[in-house]
Coordinates of C-alpha atoms in Angstrom, one line a residue:
M17 CA 0.1 -100.0 -49.4
H18 CA -0.4 -96.6 -48.1
L19 CA 2.2 -93.9 -47.7
T20 CA 3.1 -93.2 -44.1
L21 CA 5.5 -90.3 -43.7
S22 CA 6.4 -88.6 -40.4
V23 CA 5.4 -84.9 -40.1
R24 CA 8.5 -82.8 -39.7
D25 CA 9.0 -80.4 -36.9
G26 CA 8.0 -76.9 -37.8
E27 CA 5.8 -78.0 -40.7
F28 CA 3.2 -75.4 -41.5
C29 CA -0.5 -76.2 -41.5
G30 CA -2.0 -76.1 -45.0
R31 CA -4.5 -73.3 -44.6
V32 CA -4.2 -71.2 -47.7
Q33 CA -6.1 -67.9 -48.1
F34 CA -6.1 -65.6 -51.1
E35 CA -8.2 -62.4 -51.1
D36 CA -8.8 -60.0 -54.0
V37 CA -5.7 -61.3 -55.9
V38 CA -5.0 -59.1 -59.0
Y39 CA -2.2 -59.8 -61.4
K40 CA -1.2 -57.6 -64.3
I41 CA 1.3 -57.8 -67.1
K42 CA 2.8 -55.2 -69.4
T43 CA 1.8 -55.5 -73.1
K44 CA 2.8 -53.6 -76.2
A45 CA 0.8 -53.3 -79.4
K46 CA 2.0 -55.6 -82.2
G47 CA 3.8 -54.1 -85.1
S48 CA 4.6 -50.9 -83.4
I49 CA 8.1 -50.4 -82.1
N50 CA 7.3 -47.1 -80.3
A51 CA 4.0 -48.1 -78.9
K52 CA 3.4 -47.3 -75.3
Q53 CA 3.1 -50.2 -72.9
S54 CA -0.3 -50.9 -71.4
E55 CA -1.4 -53.1 -68.6
R56 CA -3.5 -56.2 -69.0
A57 CA -5.1 -57.9 -66.0
I58 CA -4.7 -61.7 -65.9
L59 CA -6.3 -62.1 -62.5
K60 CA -9.2 -59.8 -61.5
G61 CA -9.9 -59.9 -57.8
I62 CA -10.0 -63.6 -57.0
S63 CA -10.6 -64.8 -53.4
G64 CA -10.9 -68.1 -51.7
A65 CA -9.5 -70.5 -49.1
V66 CA -8.4 -74.1 -48.9
L67 CA -8.2 -75.9 -45.6
P68 CA -6.4 -79.1 -44.5
G69 CA -8.3 -82.2 -45.8
E70 CA -9.7 -80.3 -48.8
M71 CA -9.0 -80.5 -52.5
L72 CA -9.7 -77.4 -54.6
A73 CA -10.0 -77.7 -58.4
M74 CA -9.5 -74.6 -60.5
L75 CA -11.5 -74.9 -63.7
G76 CA -11.7 -72.7 -66.8
P77 CA -10.8 -72.5 -70.5
S78 CA -7.3 -71.9 -71.7
G79 CA -6.3 -68.4 -71.0
S80 CA -8.7 -68.0 -68.1
G81 CA -5.8 -67.5 -65.5
K82 CA -6.0 -70.7 -63.6
T83 CA -2.3 -71.6 -64.1
T84 CA -1.3 -68.0 -63.2
L85 CA -3.3 -68.2 -60.0
L86 CA -1.8 -71.6 -59.1
T87 CA 1.7 -70.2 -59.8
T88 CA 1.0 -67.2 -57.6
L89 CA -0.2 -69.4 -54.8
G90 CA 3.0 -71.4 -55.1
G91 CA 5.1 -68.2 -54.5
R92 CA 6.6 -68.4 -58.0
I93 CA 5.3 -65.0 -59.1
R94 CA 6.8 -62.2 -57.0
R95 CA 5.6 -58.6 -56.6
V96 CA 7.4 -56.3 -59.0
G97 CA 6.0 -52.8 -58.7
N98 CA 2.2 -53.0 -58.7
N99 CA 2.0 -56.2 -60.9
L100 CA 0.6 -58.3 -58.0
D101 CA -2.0 -57.0 -55.6
G102 CA -4.1 -58.7 -52.9
S103 CA -3.4 -60.9 -49.9
I104 CA -2.1 -64.5 -50.0
T105 CA -1.3 -66.1 -46.7
Y106 CA -0.3 -69.6 -45.5
N107 CA -1.7 -70.3 -42.1
G108 CA -1.8 -66.6 -41.5
R109 CA 1.8 -66.0 -42.7
P110 CA 3.2 -64.6 -45.9
F111 CA 5.3 -66.6 -48.3
S112 CA 8.9 -67.2 -47.4
N113 CA 11.9 -69.2 -48.7
S114 CA 11.6 -71.6 -45.7
L115 CA 7.9 -72.1 -46.6
K116 CA 8.6 -73.3 -50.1
R117 CA 10.6 -76.2 -48.8
N118 CA 7.5 -77.5 -47.1
M119 CA 5.1 -77.3 -50.1
G120 CA 4.9 -79.4 -53.2
F121 CA 4.5 -78.0 -56.7
V122 CA 3.9 -80.2 -59.7
T123 CA 4.3 -78.4 -63.1
Q124 CA 2.2 -79.4 -66.1
D125 CA 5.2 -80.6 -68.0
D126 CA 7.1 -83.5 -66.4
V127 CA 10.7 -82.2 -66.0
L128 CA 12.7 -85.3 -65.3
Y129 CA 16.2 -86.6 -66.2
P130 CA 15.6 -89.2 -69.0
H131 CA 18.4 -91.6 -68.3
L132 CA 17.6 -92.1 -64.6
T133 CA 15.3 -94.9 -63.5
V134 CA 12.2 -94.3 -61.5
T135 CA 13.9 -95.5 -58.3
E136 CA 17.0 -93.4 -58.9
T137 CA 14.9 -90.3 -59.6
L138 CA 12.9 -90.6 -56.3
V139 CA 15.9 -91.7 -54.2
Y140 CA 18.0 -88.7 -55.3
T141 CA 15.0 -86.4 -54.6
A142 CA 14.6 -88.0 -51.1
L143 CA 18.3 -87.5 -50.4
L144 CA 18.1 -83.8 -51.3
R145 CA 14.8 -82.8 -49.9
L146 CA 14.3 -84.8 -46.8
P147 CA 16.1 -83.5 -43.6
S148 CA 19.5 -84.5 -42.5
T149 CA 18.1 -85.9 -39.3
L150 CA 16.9 -88.9 -41.3
S151 CA 19.4 -91.6 -42.3
R152 CA 20.1 -92.5 -45.9
Q153 CA 18.4 -95.8 -45.4
T154 CA 15.3 -94.1 -44.0
K155 CA 15.2 -91.8 -47.0
V156 CA 15.5 -94.7 -49.4
E157 CA 12.6 -96.4 -47.6
Q158 CA 10.5 -93.2 -48.0
A159 CA 11.2 -93.4 -51.7
D160 CA 10.1 -97.0 -51.8
A161 CA 6.9 -96.2 -49.9
V162 CA 6.1 -93.5 -52.5
I163 CA 6.7 -96.0 -55.3
A164 CA 4.3 -98.4 -53.8
Q165 CA 1.7 -95.7 -53.0
L166 CA 1.7 -94.4 -56.5
G167 CA 1.6 -97.8 -58.2
L168 CA 5.1 -97.5 -59.8
A169 CA 6.5 -100.8 -58.5
A170 CA 6.2 -102.5 -62.0
C171 CA 8.4 -99.8 -63.6
R172 CA 10.7 -98.9 -60.7
N173 CA 13.8 -100.1 -62.6
S174 CA 12.8 -98.6 -65.9
I175 CA 14.4 -95.3 -67.1
I176 CA 12.2 -92.2 -67.4
G177 CA 12.9 -91.7 -71.0
G178 CA 12.3 -88.6 -73.2
P179 CA 11.7 -87.4 -76.7
L180 CA 14.7 -89.4 -78.1
V181 CA 14.9 -92.1 -75.4
R182 CA 12.2 -94.8 -74.9
G183 CA 11.1 -95.0 -71.3
I184 CA 8.0 -95.2 -69.1
S185 CA 4.5 -94.1 -70.1
G186 CA 3.1 -90.6 -69.8
G187 CA 0.9 -91.6 -66.8
E188 CA 3.8 -93.2 -65.0
R189 CA 5.9 -90.1 -65.7
K190 CA 3.2 -87.9 -64.2
R191 CA 3.1 -90.1 -61.1
V192 CA 6.9 -89.9 -60.7
S193 CA 6.6 -86.1 -60.8
I194 CA 3.9 -86.2 -58.1
G195 CA 6.0 -88.6 -56.1
Q196 CA 8.9 -86.2 -56.1
E197 CA 6.6 -83.7 -54.2
V198 CA 4.8 -86.2 -52.1
L199 CA 8.2 -87.4 -50.8
I200 CA 8.6 -84.4 -48.5
N201 CA 5.2 -85.0 -46.9
P202 CA 4.0 -81.5 -47.8
S203 CA 1.1 -79.9 -46.0
L204 CA 0.2 -78.1 -49.3
L205 CA 0.4 -79.7 -52.7
L206 CA -0.2 -77.7 -55.8
L207 CA -0.5 -79.4 -59.2
D208 CA -0.9 -77.8 -62.7
E209 CA -3.0 -80.0 -65.0
P210 CA -2.0 -83.4 -63.4
T211 CA -4.3 -85.3 -65.8
S212 CA -3.4 -83.5 -69.0
G213 CA -2.9 -85.9 -71.9
L214 CA -3.9 -89.0 -69.9
D215 CA -6.7 -91.4 -70.5
S216 CA -9.7 -91.4 -68.1
T217 CA -8.5 -94.5 -66.2
I218 CA -5.0 -93.1 -65.4
A219 CA -6.5 -89.7 -64.7
G220 CA -8.9 -91.2 -62.2
R221 CA -6.1 -93.1 -60.5
I222 CA -4.1 -89.9 -60.1
V223 CA -7.0 -87.9 -58.7
S224 CA -7.9 -90.8 -56.4
T225 CA -4.4 -90.8 -55.0
L226 CA -4.6 -87.1 -54.4
W227 CA -7.9 -87.5 -52.7
D228 CA -6.4 -90.1 -50.4
L229 CA -3.8 -87.5 -49.4
T230 CA -6.5 -85.1 -48.3
K231 CA -7.8 -87.8 -45.9
G232 CA -4.5 -87.6 -44.2
G233 CA -4.9 -83.8 -43.6
K234 CA -3.1 -82.6 -46.7
T235 CA -4.3 -79.6 -48.7
V236 CA -4.4 -80.1 -52.4
V237 CA -4.9 -77.4 -55.0
M238 CA -4.9 -78.2 -58.7
T239 CA -5.8 -76.8 -62.1
I240 CA -7.7 -79.2 -64.3
H241 CA -9.1 -78.7 -67.8
Q242 CA -12.0 -81.1 -68.4
P243 CA -12.5 -83.8 -65.7
S244 CA -15.0 -86.5 -65.9
S245 CA -18.2 -86.3 -63.8
R246 CA -16.8 -89.0 -61.5
L247 CA -13.7 -86.9 -60.8
F248 CA -15.7 -83.7 -60.5
Y249 CA -17.6 -84.9 -57.5
M250 CA -14.3 -85.9 -55.8
F251 CA -13.3 -82.2 -55.5
H252 CA -14.3 -80.6 -52.2
K253 CA -14.2 -77.1 -53.7
V254 CA -14.3 -75.7 -57.2
L255 CA -13.1 -72.3 -58.4
L256 CA -14.4 -71.5 -61.9
L257 CA -12.6 -68.7 -63.9
S258 CA -13.5 -66.9 -67.0
D259 CA -11.1 -64.4 -68.5
G260 CA -9.5 -63.9 -65.1
N261 CA -12.8 -63.3 -63.4
P262 CA -14.2 -65.7 -60.7
I263 CA -17.7 -66.9 -61.6
Y264 CA -18.1 -69.6 -59.1
Y265 CA -16.4 -70.6 -55.8
G266 CA -17.8 -73.2 -53.5
K267 CA -18.5 -76.9 -53.0
A268 CA -18.4 -79.0 -56.2
S269 CA -21.7 -80.6 -55.3
D270 CA -23.5 -77.2 -55.1
A271 CA -22.2 -75.8 -58.4
M272 CA -25.1 -77.0 -60.6
D273 CA -27.7 -75.8 -58.1
Y274 CA -26.1 -72.4 -57.9
F275 CA -26.2 -71.8 -61.7
A276 CA -29.7 -73.2 -61.9
R277 CA -30.8 -70.6 -59.3
I278 CA -29.4 -67.7 -61.3
G279 CA -31.0 -68.9 -64.5
Y280 CA -28.4 -71.0 -66.2
A281 CA -29.2 -74.7 -66.5
P282 CA -28.3 -77.3 -69.1
T283 CA -31.1 -78.3 -71.5
V284 CA -29.9 -81.9 -71.4
A285 CA -28.1 -84.1 -68.8
M286 CA -24.4 -83.6 -69.1
N287 CA -21.1 -83.8 -67.2
P288 CA -21.1 -80.9 -64.7
A289 CA -17.5 -80.0 -65.6
D290 CA -18.4 -79.7 -69.3
F291 CA -21.3 -77.5 -68.4
L292 CA -19.2 -75.2 -66.2
L293 CA -16.5 -74.9 -69.0
D294 CA -19.2 -74.1 -71.5
L295 CA -20.4 -71.4 -69.1
A296 CA -16.9 -70.0 -68.7
N297 CA -16.6 -70.0 -72.5
V298 CA -20.1 -68.6 -72.9
T299 CA -20.9 -71.0 -75.7
V300 CA -24.0 -72.9 -74.4
M301 CA -27.7 -72.5 -74.9
L302 CA -28.8 -70.5 -71.8
A303 CA -32.5 -70.0 -71.1
G304 CA -33.3 -70.8 -74.7
I305 CA -30.9 -68.1 -76.1
S306 CA -27.7 -69.0 -78.0
T307 CA -25.1 -66.8 -76.4
D308 CA -22.6 -67.1 -79.2
D309 CA -25.0 -65.8 -81.9
A310 CA -23.6 -62.3 -81.4
R311 CA -20.7 -60.7 -79.6
E312 CA -23.1 -58.6 -77.6
D313 CA -24.8 -61.7 -76.2
R314 CA -21.5 -63.2 -75.2
A315 CA -20.4 -60.0 -73.5
S316 CA -23.7 -59.5 -71.7
T317 CA -23.8 -63.1 -70.5
K318 CA -20.2 -63.0 -69.2
E319 CA -21.0 -59.8 -67.3
A320 CA -24.1 -61.4 -65.9
L321 CA -22.1 -64.3 -64.6
V322 CA -19.5 -62.0 -63.0
S323 CA -22.2 -59.8 -61.5
A324 CA -24.0 -62.9 -60.1
Y325 CA -20.8 -64.0 -58.4
R326 CA -20.4 -60.6 -56.8
N327 CA -24.0 -60.5 -55.7
H328 CA -24.4 -64.1 -54.4
L329 CA -21.0 -65.5 -53.7
H330 CA -18.5 -62.8 -52.9
G331 CA -20.0 -62.0 -49.6
Q332 CA -20.0 -65.7 -48.6
V333 CA -16.3 -66.0 -49.5
S334 CA -15.5 -62.9 -47.5
E335 CA -17.3 -64.4 -44.4
E336 CA -15.4 -67.6 -44.9
L337 CA -12.0 -65.8 -45.0
S338 CA -13.0 -63.7 -42.0
G339 CA -13.9 -66.9 -40.0
I340 CA -10.6 -68.5 -40.9
S341 CA -8.7 -65.4 -39.9
K342 CA -10.3 -65.4 -36.5
Q343 CA -9.3 -69.1 -36.0
L344 CA -5.8 -68.3 -36.9
K345 CA -5.5 -65.6 -34.3
E346 CA -6.2 -68.2 -31.7
Y347 CA -3.7 -70.5 -33.2
E348 CA 0.0 -69.9 -32.4
P349 CA 2.0 -71.2 -35.4
D350 CA 5.0 -73.4 -34.9
K351 CA 8.4 -71.8 -35.6
M352 CA 9.5 -72.9 -39.0
A353 CA 13.0 -74.0 -39.7
T354 CA 14.8 -71.6 -41.9
E355 CA 17.9 -73.7 -42.6
W356 CA 18.3 -76.0 -45.6
C357 CA 17.1 -79.6 -45.3
T358 CA 20.6 -80.9 -46.1
T359 CA 24.1 -79.5 -45.7
W360 CA 26.2 -78.1 -48.6
C361 CA 28.4 -81.2 -48.6
E362 CA 25.5 -83.6 -48.7
Q363 CA 23.9 -81.6 -51.6
F364 CA 27.2 -81.6 -53.5
K365 CA 27.7 -85.3 -53.0
V366 CA 24.2 -86.3 -54.2
L367 CA 24.2 -83.9 -57.1
L368 CA 27.6 -85.2 -58.2
Q369 CA 26.4 -88.8 -58.1
R370 CA 23.3 -87.9 -60.1
D371 CA 25.2 -85.9 -62.7
L372 CA 27.7 -88.6 -63.3
K373 CA 25.0 -91.2 -63.7
E374 CA 22.8 -89.0 -66.0
R375 CA 25.5 -87.4 -68.1
K376 CA 27.6 -90.4 -68.9
H377 CA 25.1 -91.4 -71.6
E378 CA 25.6 -88.1 -73.3
S379 CA 29.3 -87.5 -72.8
F380 CA 30.3 -91.0 -73.9
S381 CA 27.8 -91.5 -76.7
G382 CA 29.0 -93.5 -79.6
L383 CA 28.6 -90.5 -81.9
K384 CA 30.9 -88.3 -79.9
I385 CA 33.5 -91.0 -79.4
A386 CA 33.5 -91.8 -83.1
Q387 CA 33.8 -88.1 -84.0
V388 CA 36.9 -87.6 -81.8
L389 CA 38.5 -90.9 -82.9
L390 CA 38.0 -90.2 -86.6
V391 CA 39.4 -86.6 -86.4
A392 CA 42.4 -87.9 -84.3
L393 CA 43.2 -90.7 -86.8
L394 CA 42.7 -88.3 -89.8
A395 CA 45.1 -85.8 -88.3
G396 CA 47.5 -88.6 -87.4
F397 CA 47.6 -89.9 -90.9
L398 CA 47.9 -86.4 -92.4
W399 CA 50.9 -85.6 -90.2
L400 CA 52.3 -89.1 -90.2
H401 CA 55.7 -88.2 -91.8
S402 CA 56.0 -84.6 -90.5
G403 CA 59.1 -85.4 -88.3
G404 CA 61.8 -82.8 -88.8
H405 CA 59.5 -80.5 -90.7
V406 CA 58.9 -77.5 -88.4
Q407 CA 56.2 -76.0 -90.6
D408 CA 54.2 -79.2 -90.5
Q409 CA 54.7 -79.8 -86.7
V410 CA 53.8 -76.2 -85.8
G411 CA 50.6 -76.6 -88.0
L412 CA 49.7 -79.8 -86.1
L413 CA 50.1 -78.1 -82.8
F414 CA 47.9 -75.2 -83.8
F415 CA 45.3 -77.6 -85.3
V416 CA 45.1 -79.5 -82.0
V417 CA 44.8 -76.3 -80.1
G418 CA 42.1 -75.0 -82.4
F419 CA 40.1 -78.2 -82.5
W420 CA 40.1 -78.5 -78.7
S421 CA 39.1 -74.8 -78.3
F422 CA 36.1 -75.0 -80.6
Y423 CA 34.8 -78.5 -79.5
P424 CA 34.5 -77.9 -75.7
V425 CA 33.0 -74.4 -76.2
F426 CA 30.1 -75.7 -78.4
Q427 CA 29.6 -78.7 -76.1
A428 CA 29.4 -76.5 -73.0
I429 CA 27.1 -73.9 -74.5
F430 CA 24.2 -76.3 -74.4
T431 CA 24.6 -77.1 -70.7
F432 CA 22.7 -74.5 -68.9
P433 CA 20.1 -73.5 -71.5
L434 CA 19.0 -77.2 -71.7
E435 CA 19.0 -77.6 -67.9
R436 CA 17.3 -74.2 -67.2
T437 CA 13.8 -75.8 -66.8
M438 CA 15.2 -78.5 -64.4
L439 CA 17.2 -76.0 -62.5
T440 CA 14.3 -73.6 -62.1
K441 CA 12.0 -76.4 -61.0
E442 CA 14.4 -77.8 -58.4
R443 CA 15.6 -74.4 -57.1
S444 CA 12.0 -73.1 -56.8
S445 CA 11.3 -75.9 -54.4
G446 CA 14.4 -75.1 -52.3
M447 CA 16.0 -78.4 -53.1
Y448 CA 19.6 -77.3 -53.0
R449 CA 21.9 -74.2 -53.1
L450 CA 22.9 -72.9 -56.5
S451 CA 26.6 -73.1 -55.4
S452 CA 26.3 -76.8 -54.6
Y453 CA 24.7 -77.5 -58.0
F454 CA 27.3 -75.5 -59.8
A455 CA 30.3 -77.1 -58.0
A456 CA 28.9 -80.6 -58.6
R457 CA 28.4 -79.8 -62.2
M458 CA 31.9 -78.6 -62.6
V459 CA 33.4 -81.6 -60.9
A460 CA 31.2 -84.1 -62.7
D461 CA 32.3 -82.6 -66.1
L462 CA 36.0 -83.1 -65.4
P463 CA 36.4 -86.9 -66.2
M464 CA 33.9 -86.6 -69.0
E465 CA 35.5 -83.6 -70.6
L466 CA 39.1 -84.8 -70.2
I467 CA 39.1 -88.4 -71.2
L468 CA 38.4 -87.7 -74.9
P469 CA 41.2 -85.1 -75.3
I470 CA 43.6 -87.5 -73.6
I471 CA 42.8 -90.2 -76.2
F472 CA 43.0 -87.6 -79.0
V473 CA 46.4 -86.4 -78.0
T474 CA 47.8 -89.9 -77.4
I475 CA 46.9 -90.7 -81.0
T476 CA 47.9 -87.5 -82.8
Y477 CA 51.1 -86.9 -80.8
W478 CA 52.8 -90.1 -81.7
M479 CA 51.4 -90.5 -85.2
G480 CA 52.3 -86.9 -85.9
S481 CA 56.0 -87.5 -85.0
L482 CA 56.2 -84.8 -82.4
K483 CA 59.1 -84.8 -79.9
P484 CA 59.4 -88.4 -78.6
V485 CA 60.2 -87.4 -75.0
A486 CA 58.0 -88.2 -72.1
A487 CA 58.4 -84.8 -70.5
S488 CA 57.4 -83.1 -73.8
F489 CA 54.4 -85.4 -74.2
F490 CA 53.0 -84.8 -70.7
T491 CA 53.7 -81.1 -70.9
N492 CA 51.8 -80.9 -74.2
L493 CA 49.0 -83.0 -72.8
A494 CA 48.7 -80.9 -69.6
V495 CA 48.6 -77.6 -71.6
L496 CA 45.9 -79.0 -73.8
L497 CA 43.8 -80.2 -70.9
L498 CA 44.1 -76.8 -69.3
S499 CA 43.0 -75.1 -72.5
V500 CA 40.1 -77.5 -72.8
L501 CA 38.8 -76.5 -69.3
V502 CA 39.2 -72.9 -70.2
A503 CA 37.3 -73.3 -73.4
Q504 CA 34.6 -75.2 -71.5
G505 CA 34.3 -72.4 -69.1
L506 CA 33.9 -69.9 -71.9
G507 CA 31.0 -72.1 -73.3
L508 CA 29.4 -72.3 -69.9
A509 CA 29.6 -68.5 -69.4
L510 CA 28.1 -67.8 -72.8
G511 CA 25.3 -70.3 -72.3
A512 CA 24.5 -69.0 -68.8
L513 CA 24.6 -65.3 -69.9
V514 CA 22.6 -65.6 -73.1
M515 CA 20.4 -68.7 -72.4
D516 CA 19.4 -68.7 -76.1
L517 CA 21.2 -71.4 -78.1
K518 CA 21.1 -69.7 -81.5
A519 CA 22.4 -66.4 -80.1
A520 CA 25.0 -68.1 -77.9
T521 CA 26.4 -70.3 -80.7
T522 CA 26.6 -67.2 -83.0
L523 CA 28.5 -65.3 -80.4
A524 CA 30.8 -68.2 -79.6
S525 CA 31.6 -68.6 -83.3
V526 CA 32.7 -64.9 -83.6
L527 CA 34.7 -65.0 -80.4
M528 CA 36.5 -68.3 -81.2
L529 CA 37.3 -67.3 -84.8
S530 CA 38.7 -64.0 -83.5
F531 CA 40.8 -65.8 -80.9
M532 CA 42.1 -68.3 -83.5
L533 CA 43.0 -65.6 -86.1
A534 CA 44.9 -63.7 -83.4
G535 CA 46.5 -66.9 -82.1
G536 CA 49.8 -66.3 -83.8
Y537 CA 49.7 -68.8 -86.7
F538 CA 47.6 -67.4 -89.5
V539 CA 48.6 -63.7 -89.5
Q540 CA 52.1 -62.6 -88.9
N541 CA 51.7 -58.8 -89.2
I542 CA 48.6 -57.8 -87.2
P543 CA 47.8 -54.1 -87.2
P544 CA 48.5 -52.5 -83.8
F545 CA 44.9 -51.3 -83.2
I546 CA 43.6 -54.9 -83.2
A547 CA 46.7 -56.8 -81.9
W548 CA 45.3 -56.6 -78.4
I549 CA 42.9 -59.5 -79.2
K550 CA 45.7 -62.0 -78.7
Y551 CA 46.0 -61.1 -75.0
I552 CA 42.5 -62.3 -74.4
S553 CA 42.8 -65.3 -76.8
L554 CA 43.1 -68.7 -75.1
S555 CA 44.4 -70.0 -78.5
Y556 CA 47.3 -67.7 -78.3
Y557 CA 48.4 -68.7 -74.8
A558 CA 47.8 -72.4 -75.4
F559 CA 49.8 -72.3 -78.7
K560 CA 52.6 -70.5 -77.0
L561 CA 52.9 -73.1 -74.3
Q562 CA 52.6 -75.9 -76.9
I563 CA 55.5 -74.5 -78.9
S564 CA 57.6 -74.4 -75.7
S565 CA 56.8 -78.1 -75.0
Q566 CA 58.4 -79.1 -78.4
Y567 CA 61.2 -76.6 -78.9
S568 CA 63.7 -74.5 -77.1
P569 CA 65.4 -71.2 -78.3
S570 CA 68.6 -73.1 -79.0
D571 CA 67.0 -75.6 -81.3
T572 CA 67.7 -75.5 -85.1
Y573 CA 66.1 -76.8 -88.2
Q574 CA 67.0 -77.4 -91.8
C575 CA 65.8 -74.1 -93.4
T576 CA 67.8 -74.7 -96.7
P577 CA 69.5 -77.7 -98.2
V578 CA 72.9 -76.4 -97.0
M579 CA 72.0 -74.4 -93.9
R580 CA 70.3 -74.7 -90.5
C581 CA 68.4 -71.9 -88.8
Q582 CA 67.3 -71.1 -85.3
V583 CA 63.8 -72.4 -84.5
A584 CA 63.2 -69.1 -82.6
D585 CA 63.4 -67.3 -86.0
F586 CA 60.7 -69.4 -87.6
P587 CA 57.9 -66.9 -88.4
S588 CA 55.0 -68.6 -86.5
I589 CA 57.3 -69.4 -83.5
K590 CA 58.9 -65.9 -83.6
L591 CA 55.6 -64.2 -83.3
V592 CA 54.6 -66.0 -80.0
G593 CA 58.2 -66.4 -78.7
F594 CA 59.6 -68.4 -75.9
D595 CA 59.5 -65.7 -73.3
H596 CA 56.8 -65.0 -70.7
Q597 CA 55.7 -68.7 -70.4
G598 CA 54.8 -68.1 -66.8
M599 CA 52.5 -65.2 -67.8
A600 CA 50.8 -67.4 -70.4
L601 CA 50.2 -70.1 -67.9
A602 CA 48.9 -67.6 -65.4
A603 CA 46.6 -66.1 -68.0
L604 CA 45.0 -69.5 -68.7
F605 CA 44.4 -70.2 -65.0
L606 CA 42.9 -66.7 -64.7
M607 CA 40.5 -67.4 -67.6
L608 CA 39.7 -70.8 -66.0
F609 CA 38.5 -69.0 -62.9
L610 CA 36.9 -65.9 -64.5
Y611 CA 34.8 -67.8 -67.1
R612 CA 33.3 -70.0 -64.4
L613 CA 32.7 -67.0 -62.1
V614 CA 30.8 -65.3 -65.0
A615 CA 28.8 -68.5 -65.6
Y616 CA 27.8 -68.7 -61.9
L617 CA 26.8 -65.0 -61.9
G618 CA 24.8 -65.6 -65.1
L619 CA 22.9 -68.4 -63.4
M620 CA 22.1 -66.1 -60.4
R621 CA 20.8 -63.5 -62.8
V622 CA 18.6 -65.9 -64.9
G623 CA 17.6 -68.5 -62.4
V624 CA 16.4 -68.6 -58.8
T625 CA 18.9 -67.4 -56.3
G626 CA 19.6 -68.5 -52.8

């Protein structure tokens, strides 16, 4: 079955031109703190063009710059100062945000949700990336067509899997990644090492699928490390890079003849791709001289290859680019749609469904449920006979507040650092707005983050002999759930701002311990210069409201065998007091909003905005 997708209105034609592309990075000498930064050129004046119906393969050893060039062509490296020079156009136009939604980009690493099935992965992608003019049923049919086209029917109901979850094979995972991009029917498809780590049979099947796409007028550009000879001759064009320099650009079938003409021919019959890679590495026997016998031979050979390219091929490339430019002047490009493929509400709905399906395995894992239940039962048995003992009950209230301050923070810290790669991948392709992703994530977390605290409180409240009144129980529960959401927001903010798990968890530990120590239970006489910490402590406000759910200023307790005292005078209760309850509630709601706002701004700073 062959994939048949309708061309969308405004789709750009896949003519890609790049001329004298130079990319530099800043470097600093190792072991020297005060060393001045210098520039290192990763790409050194690379030119070429790919037309509809052509497949360009970029070859070269590791570190030659092929992935950097592919990323640049995909619009994922932006100009900052003079780091990027040269011209890159798509059908005569520069890169734009609307353009990226019409091109496909497959990264070397397969970034997929492990607990979704193959069908779910592709259907969710179709719902997000295909235009709103198509019905849901049509989008599902498009996903089914891609599954059939890429030979994934046998594993369509299997989960993707990951390092800790058994799922589909590496070759099937790679085809799912390609399928996510093929779904949008892109005019231009870029792939970074699509055959990496796969056996020759699976690699051949993937390249054959890509070659079939070019027969439909698509433009395919890929990096590939060491293809077989059969795959090599499937490429229409080859770009060979060595240390950022182009040493060959042209038809794959002409590559061996070109190098033979300039004096470099293999002494034995061999795979053309292997020979080209050996040339780029300068490690083969050339004209009877071993070029790796001495560093001077290597340098001179590399310079000879670069000079030969400039003398024999650079002019041809310039003529090809000039001819394409003249054709484009006669071609009036279609107006490209600048709006998103789907509405904000549609994005929110699909992302919410996907999050709920993916995250339920993590949030309701047996380990987490067992952890919460064991702590709840342990606390319940420890405070089983605490009724009437104010000291014990106040301690239980503060323990519950403390546990459900730490636990959500350290769960939420992992959210955005672990999803950063996925978020960057999907946002780089213009799949959805950052705001719709963030809103869906917040809503999806609500049932998963609140069910376990409800179970915890239900156990500890009644086993701990707290006030057996429905109003008190539900007030206690509501305050705890609010503090859980605040703590979760703090964890999200720290994770989004720092994006480094070790640093974020260290910072969270310091903050939460500071908040807890200033929460009004451990220290009664806090020095004035540091007492302000309690006003930013969620533990302080939550503890204050929890006390109010159990006691009133008129309540008394047995302070001595013959005397009853006012609860309001009990040291821990006196410190937090019964006044300003409205302010405490308002402070928690303010934190609930501010922490999430900080998390959102952190994602805008770190990730792709739009």
